[in-house]
Amino acid sequence: MKDTIKINETKQGEYGSIDYFRMIAAFLIVAIHTSPLSSINDTSDFLLTRVIARVAVPFFIMVTGYFVASKFFTKENNNISFHNFIKKTLLLYGVAIILYIPINIYTGYFHKNFTLIKLLKDIIFNGTFYHLWYLPAVVLGVYIIYLLSKKVGIYIVLLITSFLYLVGLLGDNYFFVVNGTPSLKFIYNVLFQLFDYTRNGFFFAPVFLCLGVIAKKHIVENQVKKTDTNKILIKALIGLILSMVLFIAEGLYLHFHFENRHDSMYLFLVPTMYYLFMMLLSIKIKPNKGLRLLSMVIYIVHPFVIIYVRGFAKVINRENLFINNSVIHFISVSLISFLIGYLCLKITNMWKRTRINPDSRAWIEINLDNLKHNINTLKSVLPNQCTLMAVVKANAYGHGDIAISKELNKIDVKDFAVATVYEGIRLRKNGIKGNILVLGYTNPKDFKFLVKYHLIQTVLDYDYAVSLNNFGYKVNVHIKIDTGMHRLGIDYDRISTLSQIFHLQNLKIKGMFTHLCVSDSLHQDDILFTNHQIHCFYKTIDSLRSMGYNPGKIHIQSSYGVLNYPELQCDYARIGIAMYGVLSNDVETKLSLDLKPVLSVKARIVLTKSIQQGEAISYGRQYIATDNMKIAIVSMGYADGIPRSLSFDNGYVIVNGEKAPIVGRICMDQFVIDITDISDVEQNDVVTIIGQDGNIKMTSEEIAIKSGTITNELLSRLGSRLVRTYRYS
Ligand SMILES: *Cc1c(COP(=O)(O)O)cnc(C)c1O
């Protein structure tokens, strides 16, 4: 029966340590070819480059075993991964061969004893340059494993490949055995007609590929059994130390007692590799794809760099420094190879990144000067000691939280409010400075982020305060007081409960606030209610102060609070919608400020066509043309955030500075407009959905009202598919 591996059960994205070890392995290979310690001490150099560094190539082979060959042993018996790997590696090999042809010519490869047979042998076994043997070796090795996987299970494959490895060993480090046995000597003489070393795709690579597969199998089994990764790590470490000791002893013993033919293959290299790999797999680090390319380039180019460094040293007459000092030689070769790899990485990243043209289809234009203007206007009406706290929740009401917050930081706004802890983390990760208040609930699982990212948490009620306190680390908080909205907060009259919060050791109380719920209305009842809320809040603050507690910064107003109750004395005003230059709807306010909308929404016309009287437009055939008409299809839909309900209430957009009514139902990605009365409308013309074109304006307020909502909802729902562009007017 064949063993099959259930690869689907391995968790993705846990190969980080493998990625990082690729770099170590790449530099070890450079060491093999530069002998960094040779000018210090021969034995230490031998130990480093002929013994320890010998883990590098088997490591890369095991990586292939782990990711590629393991798939041959799954139930699906993956042919695709086999073909893809062979294709990719041969392509790379081809490129590497071509890259080194000039150096081959320079070193006389095509003169000395050159025959086509030799070229063929080199291409298949030895490599056309001294380090290139590795690529044909993995290809051949993978092919052998692939063939075997069709017939037998992984442990039989291990048996077969171990036998091949033993044969290889005799042609390498254990050649003294062959030398003492005439019949063996005859066989190896024949073998060495075919290839220069037994360290190749036949005798060397297969066993390590096989070990890679087995490592995969063990990791999957451990995951299924839910084995503690620390246990695997400790086991692997013990195994690694033991086999490393034996490996090094073997290396030194062979070195000092026997004549070798080559020194790539050791008996104890095999268990060393298995445990090394298991150790790496049990260390969980985030993967780093860039290192894969980087290490590969270092491997491919370093012999070229060696030649270059030597040549350069000769030219500037510094052979002593760059060649004879083996450490400096190694470092300069490593560094230059690394830089070449880094450059390749940068170039491929540039290549891969699809440059999005911001105005291709449907987009948002943000006018940062208008944002500044609004900030200044709002600041000018706030009492002197009151600081503006910029509310940038919900992606800054659809305006793009990072860009908006960065701009605010630039103009000295240092206080922010967000709804969720993740919004706060996003700002911090993008370098936003200052205070960030999280207005909403943070799950206790995420309390650690409050500390890590210096966020201020709102205390929602007494139990929540206790839970935050029990977290065990000092957390900055603002306490929320409920004065009648009945959403978050502690009832304003529970003074003793509030005072208890001040006794919780881990809470650093930096502020207290409440939220008004009818401050946008100038109806008599609503004004009475709001004044009551304000009165209750101040009373609570006064009581706490008289009891000796310091409530910190106090704040009450949001945008409408400022517009209708500008005289309130607070430390902060939490301003959202007004900062973006719009009001929630068209209700009158006490202060009327000259605010400028920051955001416009635009899209393209993708098609124009003519419609006959009586024909219908869009889903449901709801719109019937009353006359012959011209229509245009616009590249924006409700998935981009334009409310579908706008279809039903005479919505319009602006084309060429003229109003174009929306006709028929708005679809997910498109809608239709009537352009019968507008001349010269063509494909790719710009349509303004929110904003100004010529003398015609379409405001967020108007769209919000037509679609039965407020601007806050309209803007914060503008789709993620829209690209945002930022400019100063
Ligand atoms: C969203 C929010 C604000 C900002 O409100 P705007 O009306 O947009 O200014 C202020 N305070 C709290 C608690 C909020 O949730």
XYZ file of N, CA and C in Angstrom, residues 140-141 144-145 148 156-172 188 191 195 198-208 210 265 270:
117
model
N 17.119 16.097 -12.283
C 17.242 14.650 -12.408
C 16.698 13.959 -11.154
N 17.055 14.514 -9.997
C 16.584 13.943 -8.733
C 15.066 13.948 -8.642
N 13.629 11.298 -10.817
C 13.751 9.951 -10.226
C 12.685 9.737 -9.157
N 12.522 10.732 -8.277
C 11.514 10.602 -7.212
C 10.121 10.487 -7.822
N 9.643 6.989 -9.126
C 9.497 6.050 -8.012
C 8.146 6.206 -7.319
N 9.924 3.117 0.927
C 10.686 2.321 -0.041
C 11.579 3.254 -0.845
N 11.031 4.433 -1.199
C 11.828 5.414 -1.930
C 13.039 5.813 -1.088
N 12.818 5.964 0.219
C 13.933 6.320 1.105
C 15.017 5.241 1.064
N 14.562 4.003 1.062
C 15.502 2.878 1.004
C 16.336 2.940 -0.279
N 15.640 3.102 -1.394
C 16.323 3.118 -2.694
C 17.294 4.301 -2.775
N 16.809 5.482 -2.366
C 17.660 6.667 -2.505
C 18.834 6.619 -1.525
N 18.626 5.986 -0.362
C 19.736 5.831 0.582
C 20.814 4.954 -0.040
N 20.373 3.909 -0.726
C 21.334 3.035 -1.396
C 22.127 3.831 -2.446
N 21.415 4.640 -3.235
C 22.098 5.463 -4.236
C 23.104 6.389 -3.559
N 22.700 6.942 -2.415
C 23.580 7.853 -1.691
C 24.853 7.127 -1.236
N 24.673 5.879 -0.770
C 25.838 5.097 -0.341
C 26.801 4.874 -1.503
N 26.229 4.572 -2.668
C 27.072 4.402 -3.858
C 27.836 5.698 -4.121
N 27.123 6.827 -3.987
C 27.756 8.124 -4.194
C 28.851 8.386 -3.182
N 28.566 8.042 -1.934
C 29.505 8.244 -0.835
C 30.856 7.592 -1.130
N 30.793 6.391 -1.715
C 32.029 5.666 -2.033
C 32.828 6.371 -3.126
N 32.158 7.109 -3.940
C 32.865 7.842 -4.995
C 33.287 9.225 -4.522
N 33.004 9.555 -3.267
C 33.258 10.907 -2.762
C 34.202 10.829 -1.569
N 33.878 2.090 -10.497
C 33.902 3.549 -10.358
C 34.651 4.217 -11.492
N 32.066 4.632 -13.986
C 31.156 5.717 -13.585
C 31.776 7.090 -13.854
N 30.600 11.003 -15.391
C 30.540 12.291 -14.688
C 31.770 12.460 -13.800
N 30.307 11.960 -7.985
C 29.046 11.256 -7.697
C 28.039 12.189 -7.023
N 28.505 13.385 -6.683
C 27.611 14.382 -6.097
C 26.759 14.968 -7.242
N 25.711 14.263 -7.609
C 24.901 14.704 -8.750
C 23.440 14.288 -8.573
N 22.685 14.386 -9.636
C 21.254 14.129 -9.567
C 20.899 12.669 -9.358
N 21.869 11.829 -9.512
C 21.612 10.397 -9.416
C 21.863 9.867 -8.010
N 23.001 10.237 -7.453
C 23.419 9.654 -6.177
C 23.245 10.591 -4.984
N 23.167 11.869 -5.265
C 23.195 12.851 -4.186
C 21.812 13.442 -3.907
N 21.181 13.994 -4.945
C 19.930 14.732 -4.747
C 18.757 13.867 -4.256
N 18.570 12.640 -4.786
C 17.328 11.923 -4.462
C 17.072 11.731 -2.964
N 18.109 11.382 -2.191
C 17.851 11.094 -0.784
C 17.377 12.356 -0.053
N 17.908 13.526 -0.437
C 17.494 14.749 0.246
C 16.098 15.194 -0.183
N 13.852 13.093 -0.891
C 13.049 12.143 -0.148
C 12.885 12.603 1.308
N 30.017 14.630 0.377
C 29.044 13.670 0.894
C 29.559 12.999 2.160
N 23.199 13.198 6.408
C 21.796 12.860 6.161
C 20.917 13.114 7.407
